[in-house]
């Protein structure tokens, strides 16, 4: 049994091994990790970090002509590039200072000035943002470092409510208010349901009545009609009652989000967010670098460019939600919340609050 199986597998194996070895040739030559394939199908050795290619090797086993990167340029990997990368300059106007100078093999290393921290944009890019100070009734939980902003916590006996530290005495009061609001909402809902229930019930009664009217005696009609009279003696016919019901929701005093026109929000943002932080905000809202670069190319004025970036974000949401975006579209509530979150993460608390009071009631 076993030898029979073995004999069956062996020819299969001997067929498949050469096939695997032949595979790279069929798809074109593949070179080793420290080599690259030239246009002439030759495997040449790559240049070492700090060097760039002057001329590819002229044949198998011959060396690539590599040369040291020029001054103020670097190459930090094994490569076959004809040019080295330019060294970054640390920009004092963006609150950066040089930590390590550029070498042929390593880019300049910048860090943030004291009082600033790196707010990370992606794995290689960062922006120096000012360390925030703790607000009223807050104490410092973690000092601001290169890697992260100050972290604050509420002082003893204070509790965080809507990003503010409030004394514990206010807390029970606040929960009472919230509980009160919840009860009010529930009661209104129950009322609406009960009214709708009775109205539909009476309407069916009425329909039944009118279909039987010709048959039944007029006394029954009179008896049923009394049921439609309210306390003040007015007869309620179905139409006005219907109106009362359909108006009910808009009369609710609780939170109704206002219509948020996209251009209004953007102009408010451009007024309140520091110019240097707008791009960071836009990135954190998930707008792609392509869109950002496009906006910068399209507009000379940075305000217009920022406008375009923010509009790209705002309209992203309206497309996915309802497709009702376009010029002068309306911002959706989830987007407003996302925006408020990001603003707070960037320590733009005042901007967040301003937007909150403008566009969303308590
Ligand atoms: C490498 O290229 C440089 C610049 O073209 C040349 O001066 C040098 O002779 C080349 N070296 C070799 C080994 O071919």
mmCIF file of C-alpha atoms and ligand atoms in Angstrom:
data_model
loop_
_atom_site.group_PDB
_atom_site.id
_atom_site.type_symbol
_atom_site.label_atom_id
_atom_site.label_comp_id
_atom_site.label_asym_id
_atom_site.label_seq_id
_atom_site.Cartn_x
_atom_site.Cartn_y
_atom_site.Cartn_z
ATOM 1 C CA UNK A 1 0.000 0.000 0.000
ATOM 2 C CA UNK A 2 2.672 2.462 1.103
ATOM 3 C CA UNK A 3 5.168 1.822 -1.743
ATOM 4 C CA UNK A 4 2.336 2.163 -4.265
ATOM 5 C CA UNK A 5 1.455 5.618 -2.906
ATOM 6 C CA UNK A 6 5.136 6.594 -2.837
ATOM 7 C CA UNK A 7 5.558 5.596 -6.454
ATOM 8 C CA UNK A 8 2.607 7.711 -7.377
ATOM 9 C CA UNK A 9 3.922 10.809 -5.605
ATOM 10 C CA UNK A 10 7.565 10.629 -6.738
ATOM 11 C CA UNK A 11 6.939 11.269 -10.436
ATOM 12 C CA UNK A 12 4.689 14.195 -9.464
ATOM 13 C CA UNK A 13 7.437 15.710 -7.300
ATOM 14 C CA UNK A 14 10.146 15.266 -9.910
ATOM 15 C CA UNK A 15 7.903 17.021 -12.412
ATOM 16 C CA UNK A 16 6.989 19.911 -10.156
ATOM 17 C CA UNK A 17 10.488 20.798 -8.889
ATOM 18 C CA UNK A 18 11.968 21.735 -12.289
ATOM 19 C CA UNK A 19 8.765 23.639 -13.052
ATOM 20 C CA UNK A 20 9.306 25.814 -9.952
ATOM 21 C CA UNK A 21 12.949 26.425 -10.873
ATOM 22 C CA UNK A 22 11.959 27.445 -14.380
ATOM 23 C CA UNK A 23 9.293 29.880 -13.222
ATOM 24 C CA UNK A 24 11.494 33.026 -12.759
ATOM 25 C CA UNK A 25 12.948 32.677 -16.238
ATOM 26 C CA UNK A 26 9.517 32.437 -17.779
ATOM 27 C CA UNK A 27 8.467 35.707 -16.101
ATOM 28 C CA UNK A 28 11.768 37.505 -16.739
ATOM 29 C CA UNK A 29 14.969 37.434 -14.730
ATOM 30 C CA UNK A 30 14.764 38.044 -10.973
ATOM 31 C CA UNK A 31 17.842 39.374 -9.173
ATOM 32 C CA UNK A 32 19.065 38.938 -5.598
ATOM 33 C CA UNK A 33 18.059 41.384 -2.874
ATOM 34 C CA UNK A 34 21.186 43.532 -3.149
ATOM 35 C CA UNK A 35 20.901 43.632 -6.945
ATOM 36 C CA UNK A 36 18.569 45.253 -9.438
ATOM 37 C CA UNK A 37 17.560 44.420 -12.995
ATOM 38 C CA UNK A 38 18.614 46.872 -15.719
ATOM 39 C CA UNK A 39 16.763 47.571 -18.953
ATOM 40 C CA UNK A 40 19.299 45.325 -20.663
ATOM 41 C CA UNK A 41 18.218 42.415 -18.404
ATOM 42 C CA UNK A 42 21.448 42.451 -16.377
ATOM 43 C CA UNK A 43 21.544 42.002 -12.589
ATOM 44 C CA UNK A 44 23.708 44.851 -11.245
ATOM 45 C CA UNK A 45 24.694 45.447 -7.614
ATOM 46 C CA UNK A 46 22.884 48.307 -5.846
ATOM 47 C CA UNK A 47 24.763 51.289 -4.392
ATOM 48 C CA UNK A 48 25.290 51.517 -0.625
ATOM 49 C CA UNK A 49 23.574 54.095 1.582
ATOM 50 C CA UNK A 50 25.261 57.465 1.029
ATOM 51 C CA UNK A 51 25.848 56.686 -2.660
ATOM 52 C CA UNK A 52 23.868 56.984 -5.901
ATOM 53 C CA UNK A 53 24.211 55.340 -9.320
ATOM 54 C CA UNK A 54 26.374 57.052 -11.963
ATOM 55 C CA UNK A 55 26.298 54.220 -14.440
ATOM 56 C CA UNK A 56 24.766 50.737 -14.336
ATOM 57 C CA UNK A 57 27.168 47.797 -14.461
ATOM 58 C CA UNK A 58 28.011 46.759 -17.995
ATOM 59 C CA UNK A 59 27.616 43.001 -17.531
ATOM 60 C CA UNK A 60 27.094 40.183 -15.070
ATOM 61 C CA UNK A 61 29.725 40.261 -12.337
ATOM 62 C CA UNK A 62 30.870 43.813 -13.200
ATOM 63 C CA UNK A 63 30.446 46.603 -10.634
ATOM 64 C CA UNK A 64 27.892 49.420 -10.821
ATOM 65 C CA UNK A 65 29.564 52.851 -10.862
ATOM 66 C CA UNK A 66 28.343 54.484 -7.639
ATOM 67 C CA UNK A 67 29.267 57.927 -6.362
ATOM 68 C CA UNK A 68 28.918 59.667 -2.994
ATOM 69 C CA UNK A 69 25.873 61.900 -2.587
ATOM 70 C CA UNK A 70 26.698 65.615 -3.065
ATOM 71 C CA UNK A 71 26.734 67.982 -0.105
ATOM 72 C CA UNK A 72 23.336 68.568 1.578
ATOM 73 C CA UNK A 73 21.947 65.401 0.024
ATOM 74 C CA UNK A 74 21.526 61.915 1.454
ATOM 75 C CA UNK A 75 20.512 58.355 0.640
ATOM 76 C CA UNK A 76 19.519 56.158 3.552
ATOM 77 C CA UNK A 77 19.008 52.817 1.806
ATOM 78 C CA UNK A 78 20.701 50.405 -0.590
ATOM 79 C CA UNK A 79 19.505 51.832 -3.895
ATOM 80 C CA UNK A 80 19.808 52.214 -7.627
ATOM 81 C CA UNK A 81 18.630 55.818 -7.854
ATOM 82 C CA UNK A 82 20.415 58.318 -10.095
ATOM 83 C CA UNK A 83 19.815 61.098 -7.516
ATOM 84 C CA UNK A 84 20.113 61.461 -3.761
ATOM 85 C CA UNK A 85 17.423 63.136 -1.620
ATOM 86 C CA UNK A 86 17.777 66.707 -0.413
ATOM 87 C CA UNK A 87 18.355 67.140 3.297
ATOM 88 C CA UNK A 88 15.457 68.567 5.275
ATOM 89 C CA UNK A 89 15.959 71.968 6.870
ATOM 90 C CA UNK A 90 14.530 72.450 10.310
ATOM 91 C CA UNK A 91 12.235 75.468 10.150
ATOM 92 C CA UNK A 92 12.323 77.891 13.012
ATOM 93 C CA UNK A 93 9.167 79.546 11.665
ATOM 94 C CA UNK A 94 7.412 76.231 12.273
ATOM 95 C CA UNK A 95 8.990 75.987 15.754
ATOM 96 C CA UNK A 96 11.511 73.299 14.722
ATOM 97 C CA UNK A 97 15.139 73.073 15.771
ATOM 98 C CA UNK A 98 17.855 70.775 14.515
ATOM 99 C CA UNK A 99 18.660 67.806 16.704
ATOM 100 C CA UNK A 100 21.072 65.941 14.424
ATOM 101 C CA UNK A 101 22.698 67.284 11.249
ATOM 102 C CA UNK A 102 22.226 65.675 7.850
ATOM 103 C CA UNK A 103 24.864 63.127 6.743
ATOM 104 C CA UNK A 104 25.253 61.376 3.396
ATOM 105 C CA UNK A 105 23.406 58.434 4.889
ATOM 106 C CA UNK A 106 20.776 60.095 7.054
ATOM 107 C CA UNK A 107 18.348 62.984 6.725
ATOM 108 C CA UNK A 108 18.462 65.884 9.182
ATOM 109 C CA UNK A 109 16.658 65.141 12.441
ATOM 110 C CA UNK A 110 14.510 68.011 13.686
ATOM 111 C CA UNK A 111 12.674 68.383 16.957
ATOM 112 C CA UNK A 112 10.228 70.889 18.334
ATOM 113 C CA UNK A 113 11.300 73.915 20.369
ATOM 114 C CA UNK A 114 10.650 73.868 24.093
ATOM 115 C CA UNK A 115 6.981 74.493 24.762
ATOM 116 C CA UNK A 116 5.984 72.664 21.582
ATOM 117 C CA UNK A 117 5.305 69.017 20.850
ATOM 118 C CA UNK A 118 5.185 66.823 17.759
ATOM 119 C CA UNK A 119 1.646 66.341 16.596
ATOM 120 C CA UNK A 120 2.031 63.424 14.261
ATOM 121 C CA UNK A 121 0.531 63.661 10.809
ATOM 122 C CA UNK A 122 1.789 60.316 9.528
ATOM 123 C CA UNK A 123 4.679 57.949 10.223
ATOM 124 C CA UNK A 124 7.303 60.407 8.935
ATOM 125 C CA UNK A 125 5.692 63.829 9.088
ATOM 126 C CA UNK A 126 5.042 65.847 12.186
ATOM 127 C CA UNK A 127 4.066 69.385 12.993
ATOM 128 C CA UNK A 128 5.117 71.306 16.084
ATOM 129 C CA UNK A 129 2.089 72.413 18.066
ATOM 130 C CA UNK A 130 2.126 74.588 21.135
ATOM 131 C CA UNK A 131 1.784 72.726 24.425
ATOM 132 C CA UNK A 132 -1.523 73.589 26.028
ATOM 133 C CA UNK A 133 -1.930 74.736 29.595
ATOM 134 C CA UNK A 134 -4.520 73.264 31.884
ATOM 135 C CA UNK A 135 -7.762 75.197 32.273
ATOM 136 C CA UNK A 136 -9.822 76.254 35.269
ATOM 137 C CA UNK A 137 -10.206 73.627 37.957
ATOM 138 C CA UNK A 138 -7.699 71.382 36.155
ATOM 139 C CA UNK A 139 -4.331 70.084 37.261
ATOM 140 C CA UNK A 140 -1.492 68.782 35.121
ATOM 141 C CA UNK A 141 -1.543 65.001 34.854
ATOM 142 C CA UNK A 142 1.320 64.649 32.363
ATOM 143 C CA UNK A 143 3.896 67.247 31.356
ATOM 144 C CA UNK A 144 4.160 68.224 27.703
ATOM 145 C CA UNK A 145 7.053 66.404 25.969
ATOM 146 C CA UNK A 146 8.350 66.123 22.413
ATOM 147 C CA UNK A 147 6.059 63.153 21.948
ATOM 148 C CA UNK A 148 2.828 64.469 23.380
ATOM 149 C CA UNK A 149 0.819 67.399 24.615
ATOM 150 C CA UNK A 150 0.105 68.248 28.225
ATOM 151 C CA UNK A 151 -2.578 66.056 29.789
ATOM 152 C CA UNK A 152 -4.881 67.590 32.344
ATOM 153 C CA UNK A 153 -7.278 66.113 34.854
ATOM 154 C CA UNK A 154 -9.913 67.703 37.019
ATOM 155 C CA UNK A 155 -8.892 68.919 40.459
ATOM 156 C CA UNK A 156 -10.098 66.958 43.475
ATOM 157 C CA UNK A 157 -13.911 67.054 43.797
ATOM 158 C CA UNK A 158 -14.353 68.292 40.241
ATOM 159 C CA UNK A 159 -15.784 66.169 37.461
ATOM 160 C CA UNK A 160 -15.567 66.394 33.713
ATOM 161 C CA UNK A 161 -18.831 67.342 32.033
ATOM 162 C CA UNK A 162 -18.756 68.281 28.356
ATOM 163 C CA UNK A 163 -14.981 68.807 28.507
ATOM 164 C CA UNK A 164 -15.215 71.156 31.479
ATOM 165 C CA UNK A 165 -14.395 70.476 35.084
ATOM 166 C CA UNK A 166 -17.380 71.256 37.261
ATOM 167 C CA UNK A 167 -17.567 71.060 41.065
ATOM 168 C CA UNK A 168 -19.280 67.959 42.391
ATOM 169 C CA UNK A 169 -22.140 70.082 43.814
ATOM 170 C CA UNK A 170 -23.315 70.931 40.309
ATOM 171 C CA UNK A 171 -23.324 67.299 39.256
ATOM 172 C CA UNK A 172 -26.520 66.122 41.029
ATOM 173 C CA UNK A 173 -28.275 69.269 39.760
ATOM 174 C CA UNK A 174 -27.203 68.475 36.224
ATOM 175 C CA UNK A 175 -28.327 64.857 36.400
ATOM 176 C CA UNK A 176 -31.707 66.105 37.678
ATOM 177 C CA UNK A 177 -31.999 68.401 34.680
ATOM 178 C CA UNK A 178 -31.117 65.580 32.306
ATOM 179 C CA UNK A 179 -33.527 63.192 34.015
ATOM 180 C CA UNK A 180 -36.231 65.862 33.785
ATOM 181 C CA UNK A 181 -35.626 66.285 30.069
ATOM 182 C CA UNK A 182 -35.790 62.513 29.509
ATOM 183 C CA UNK A 183 -39.091 62.268 31.402
ATOM 184 C CA UNK A 184 -40.511 65.166 29.359
ATOM 185 C CA UNK A 185 -39.544 63.494 26.088
ATOM 186 C CA UNK A 186 -41.006 60.141 27.134
ATOM 187 C CA UNK A 187 -44.278 61.747 28.274
ATOM 188 C CA UNK A 188 -44.648 63.657 25.004
ATOM 189 C CA UNK A 189 -44.034 60.480 23.031
ATOM 190 C CA UNK A 190 -46.632 58.569 25.048
ATOM 191 C CA UNK A 191 -49.115 61.407 24.511
ATOM 192 C CA UNK A 192 -48.506 61.397 20.755
ATOM 193 C CA UNK A 193 -48.948 57.629 20.578
ATOM 194 C CA UNK A 194 -52.151 57.725 22.620
ATOM 195 C CA UNK A 195 -53.652 60.530 20.498
ATOM 196 C CA UNK A 196 -52.747 58.783 17.250
ATOM 197 C CA UNK A 197 -54.263 55.590 18.567
ATOM 198 C CA UNK A 198 -57.577 57.261 19.412
ATOM 199 C CA UNK A 199 -57.733 59.245 16.205
ATOM 200 C CA UNK A 200 -57.248 56.184 14.014
ATOM 201 C CA UNK A 201 -59.753 54.292 16.134
ATOM 202 C CA UNK A 202 -62.361 57.014 15.706
ATOM 203 C CA UNK A 203 -61.649 57.296 12.015
ATOM 204 C CA UNK A 204 -62.361 53.622 11.524
ATOM 205 C CA UNK A 205 -65.493 54.008 13.630
ATOM 206 C CA UNK A 206 -66.531 56.874 11.375
ATOM 207 C CA UNK A 207 -65.878 54.932 8.216
ATOM 208 C CA UNK A 208 -67.878 52.051 9.622
ATOM 209 C CA UNK A 209 -70.630 54.494 10.518
ATOM 210 C CA UNK A 210 -70.811 56.139 7.098
ATOM 211 C CA UNK A 211 -70.940 52.765 5.387
ATOM 212 C CA UNK A 212 -73.798 51.728 7.678
ATOM 213 C CA UNK A 213 -75.509 55.133 7.741
ATOM 214 C CA UNK A 214 -78.027 54.243 5.078
ATOM 215 C CA UNK A 215 -79.020 51.139 6.991
ATOM 216 C CA UNK A 216 -78.856 52.207 10.659
ATOM 217 C CA UNK A 217 -81.274 54.544 12.379
ATOM 218 C CA UNK A 218 -80.279 58.248 12.756
ATOM 219 C CA UNK A 219 -80.238 57.892 16.587
ATOM 220 C CA UNK A 220 -77.105 55.753 16.458
ATOM 221 C CA UNK A 221 -75.394 58.361 14.310
ATOM 222 C CA UNK A 222 -76.264 61.070 16.846
ATOM 223 C CA UNK A 223 -74.982 58.920 19.700
ATOM 224 C CA UNK A 224 -71.651 58.393 17.966
ATOM 225 C CA UNK A 225 -71.388 62.045 16.977
ATOM 226 C CA UNK A 226 -71.397 63.057 20.638
ATOM 227 C CA UNK A 227 -68.162 61.129 21.034
ATOM 228 C CA UNK A 228 -66.510 63.515 18.624
ATOM 229 C CA UNK A 229 -67.322 66.576 20.683
ATOM 230 C CA UNK A 230 -64.641 67.793 23.024
ATOM 231 C CA UNK A 231 -65.173 69.369 26.438
ATOM 232 C CA UNK A 232 -65.822 72.852 25.074
ATOM 233 C CA UNK A 233 -68.592 71.492 22.908
ATOM 234 C CA UNK A 234 -66.886 72.020 19.560
ATOM 235 C CA UNK A 235 -67.187 69.261 17.101
ATOM 236 C CA UNK A 236 -63.832 67.946 16.082
ATOM 237 C CA UNK A 237 -63.771 66.730 12.546
ATOM 238 C CA UNK A 238 -60.892 64.594 11.455
ATOM 239 C CA UNK A 239 -58.903 67.128 9.427
ATOM 240 C CA UNK A 240 -57.914 69.695 12.091
ATOM 241 C CA UNK A 241 -57.168 66.905 14.541
ATOM 242 C CA UNK A 242 -54.866 65.412 11.973
ATOM 243 C CA UNK A 243 -53.048 68.716 11.660
ATOM 244 C CA UNK A 244 -52.499 68.885 15.391
ATOM 245 C CA UNK A 245 -50.805 65.505 15.275
ATOM 246 C CA UNK A 246 -48.558 66.259 12.348
ATOM 247 C CA UNK A 247 -47.451 69.550 13.897
ATOM 248 C CA UNK A 248 -46.650 67.952 17.205
ATOM 249 C CA UNK A 249 -42.995 66.904 16.510
ATOM 250 C CA UNK A 250 -41.912 70.397 15.433
ATOM 251 C CA UNK A 251 -43.329 71.828 18.634
ATOM 252 C CA UNK A 252 -41.088 69.650 20.764
ATOM 253 C CA UNK A 253 -38.844 71.959 22.780
ATOM 254 C CA UNK A 254 -35.907 69.528 22.895
ATOM 255 C CA UNK A 255 -32.868 69.474 20.746
ATOM 256 C CA UNK A 256 -33.439 70.191 17.104
ATOM 257 C CA UNK A 257 -30.199 70.547 15.141
ATOM 258 C CA UNK A 258 -30.152 73.661 13.006
ATOM 259 C CA UNK A 259 -29.485 73.422 9.313
ATOM 260 C CA UNK A 260 -25.731 73.698 8.901
ATOM 261 C CA UNK A 261 -24.827 75.296 5.592
ATOM 262 C CA UNK A 262 -21.407 74.053 4.441
ATOM 263 C CA UNK A 263 -20.040 77.485 3.373
ATOM 264 C CA UNK A 264 -21.064 79.013 6.744
ATOM 265 C CA UNK A 265 -19.222 76.316 8.706
ATOM 266 C CA UNK A 266 -16.137 76.651 6.539
ATOM 267 C CA UNK A 267 -15.975 80.444 6.915
ATOM 268 C CA UNK A 268 -16.440 80.122 10.652
ATOM 269 C CA UNK A 269 -13.599 77.581 10.734
ATOM 270 C CA UNK A 270 -11.332 79.771 8.617
ATOM 271 C CA UNK A 271 -11.991 82.662 10.998
ATOM 272 C CA UNK A 272 -11.295 80.683 14.146
ATOM 273 C CA UNK A 273 -8.647 78.051 13.333
ATOM 274 C CA UNK A 274 -5.080 79.423 13.192
ATOM 275 C CA UNK A 275 -3.848 79.394 9.582
ATOM 276 C CA UNK A 276 -0.931 77.115 10.471
ATOM 277 C CA UNK A 277 -3.292 74.480 11.853
ATOM 278 C CA UNK A 278 -5.872 74.338 9.074
ATOM 279 C CA UNK A 279 -3.979 71.718 7.056
ATOM 280 C CA UNK A 280 -3.476 69.591 10.117
ATOM 281 C CA UNK A 281 -7.192 69.760 10.800
ATOM 282 C CA UNK A 282 -8.035 68.879 7.220
ATOM 283 C CA UNK A 283 -5.688 65.894 7.322
ATOM 284 C CA UNK A 284 -7.093 64.660 10.596
ATOM 285 C CA UNK A 285 -10.560 64.842 9.027
ATOM 286 C CA UNK A 286 -9.317 62.288 6.525
ATOM 287 C CA UNK A 287 -8.857 64.444 3.429
ATOM 288 C CA UNK A 288 -6.196 62.834 1.229
ATOM 289 C CA UNK A 289 -2.881 64.511 0.461
ATOM 290 C CA UNK A 290 -3.768 64.495 -3.231
ATOM 291 C CA UNK A 291 -6.826 66.635 -2.565
ATOM 292 C CA UNK A 292 -4.781 68.973 -0.346
ATOM 293 C CA UNK A 293 -2.015 69.377 -2.915
ATOM 294 C CA UNK A 294 -4.596 69.904 -5.627
ATOM 295 C CA UNK A 295 -6.227 72.677 -3.605
ATOM 296 C CA UNK A 296 -2.853 74.345 -3.085
ATOM 297 C CA UNK A 297 -2.101 74.168 -6.791
ATOM 298 C CA UNK A 298 -5.518 75.518 -7.711
ATOM 299 C CA UNK A 299 -5.439 78.554 -5.460
ATOM 300 C CA UNK A 300 -2.807 81.165 -4.823
ATOM 301 C CA UNK A 301 -4.490 82.497 -1.720
ATOM 302 C CA UNK A 302 -4.099 80.054 1.120
ATOM 303 C CA UNK A 303 -7.559 80.969 2.398
ATOM 304 C CA UNK A 304 -9.154 79.849 -0.860
ATOM 305 C CA UNK A 305 -7.050 76.682 -0.846
ATOM 306 C CA UNK A 306 -8.095 75.949 2.739
ATOM 307 C CA UNK A 307 -11.687 76.587 1.741
ATOM 308 C CA UNK A 308 -11.435 74.012 -1.030
ATOM 309 C CA UNK A 309 -9.853 71.425 1.303
ATOM 310 C CA UNK A 310 -12.569 71.845 3.907
ATOM 311 C CA UNK A 311 -15.261 71.725 1.260
ATOM 312 C CA UNK A 312 -13.815 68.435 -0.002
ATOM 313 C CA UNK A 313 -14.260 67.039 3.485
ATOM 314 C CA UNK A 314 -17.752 68.463 3.996
ATOM 315 C CA UNK A 315 -19.000 67.146 0.691
ATOM 316 C CA UNK A 316 -17.496 63.716 1.252
ATOM 317 C CA UNK A 317 -20.069 63.259 3.988
ATOM 318 C CA UNK A 318 -23.023 64.587 2.075
ATOM 319 C CA UNK A 319 -22.256 62.247 -0.826
ATOM 320 C CA UNK A 320 -22.152 59.152 1.294
ATOM 321 C CA UNK A 321 -25.226 60.129 3.255
ATOM 322 C CA UNK A 322 -27.757 61.475 0.814
ATOM 323 C CA UNK A 323 -26.022 62.829 -2.248
ATOM 324 C CA UNK A 324 -27.631 66.182 -1.433
ATOM 325 C CA UNK A 325 -24.278 68.001 -1.251
ATOM 326 C CA UNK A 326 -23.083 70.233 -4.022
ATOM 327 C CA UNK A 327 -22.821 73.989 -3.869
ATOM 328 C CA UNK A 328 -24.272 75.313 -0.636
ATOM 329 C CA UNK A 329 -24.992 71.816 0.682
ATOM 330 C CA UNK A 330 -25.799 70.988 4.231
ATOM 331 C CA UNK A 331 -23.404 69.453 6.715
ATOM 332 C CA UNK A 332 -24.612 66.278 8.368
ATOM 333 C CA UNK A 333 -24.723 66.007 12.092
ATOM 334 C CA UNK A 334 -22.224 63.095 12.350
ATOM 335 C CA UNK A 335 -19.743 65.271 10.459
ATOM 336 C CA UNK A 336 -20.272 68.117 12.906
ATOM 337 C CA UNK A 337 -19.508 65.727 15.758
ATOM 338 C CA UNK A 338 -16.401 64.454 13.949
ATOM 339 C CA UNK A 339 -15.277 68.049 13.440
ATOM 340 C CA UNK A 340 -15.842 68.929 17.101
ATOM 341 C CA UNK A 341 -13.852 65.841 18.172
ATOM 342 C CA UNK A 342 -10.912 66.697 15.955
ATOM 343 C CA UNK A 343 -10.905 70.331 17.060
ATOM 344 C CA UNK A 344 -10.789 69.231 20.670
ATOM 345 C CA UNK A 345 -7.980 66.775 19.930
ATOM 346 C CA UNK A 346 -6.079 69.728 18.473
ATOM 347 C CA UNK A 347 -6.833 71.722 21.622
ATOM 348 C CA UNK A 348 -9.005 74.166 19.731
ATOM 349 C CA UNK A 349 -11.592 74.010 22.477
ATOM 350 C CA UNK A 350 -12.864 77.543 21.906
ATOM 351 C CA UNK A 351 -13.482 76.919 18.222
ATOM 352 C CA UNK A 352 -15.296 73.697 19.072
ATOM 353 C CA UNK A 353 -17.478 75.491 21.602
ATOM 354 C CA UNK A 354 -18.230 78.321 19.230
ATOM 355 C CA UNK A 355 -19.413 75.847 16.570
ATOM 356 C CA UNK A 356 -21.336 73.896 19.134
ATOM 357 C CA UNK A 357 -23.277 76.925 20.310
ATOM 358 C CA UNK A 358 -23.855 78.088 16.753
ATOM 359 C CA UNK A 359 -25.084 74.845 15.314
ATOM 360 C CA UNK A 360 -26.342 72.581 17.995
ATOM 361 C CA UNK A 361 -28.616 73.355 20.879
ATOM 362 C CA UNK A 362 -28.261 71.638 24.230
HETATM 363 C C1 LIG B 1 32.371 56.384 -12.789
HETATM 364 O O1 LIG B 1 31.798 57.527 -13.391
HETATM 365 C C2 LIG B 1 32.560 58.709 -13.247
HETATM 366 C C3 LIG B 1 31.745 59.867 -13.803
HETATM 367 O O2 LIG B 1 31.237 59.601 -15.062
HETATM 368 C C4 LIG B 1 33.897 58.508 -13.988
HETATM 369 O O3 LIG B 1 34.680 59.670 -13.830
HETATM 370 C C5 LIG B 1 34.617 57.304 -13.435
HETATM 371 O O4 LIG B 1 35.760 57.037 -14.159
HETATM 372 C C6 LIG B 1 33.677 56.080 -13.473
HETATM 373 N N1 LIG B 1 34.357 54.992 -12.786
HETATM 374 C C7 LIG B 1 34.460 53.769 -13.298
HETATM 375 C C8 LIG B 1 35.127 52.766 -12.452
HETATM 376 O O5 LIG B 1 34.003 53.495 -14.404
#
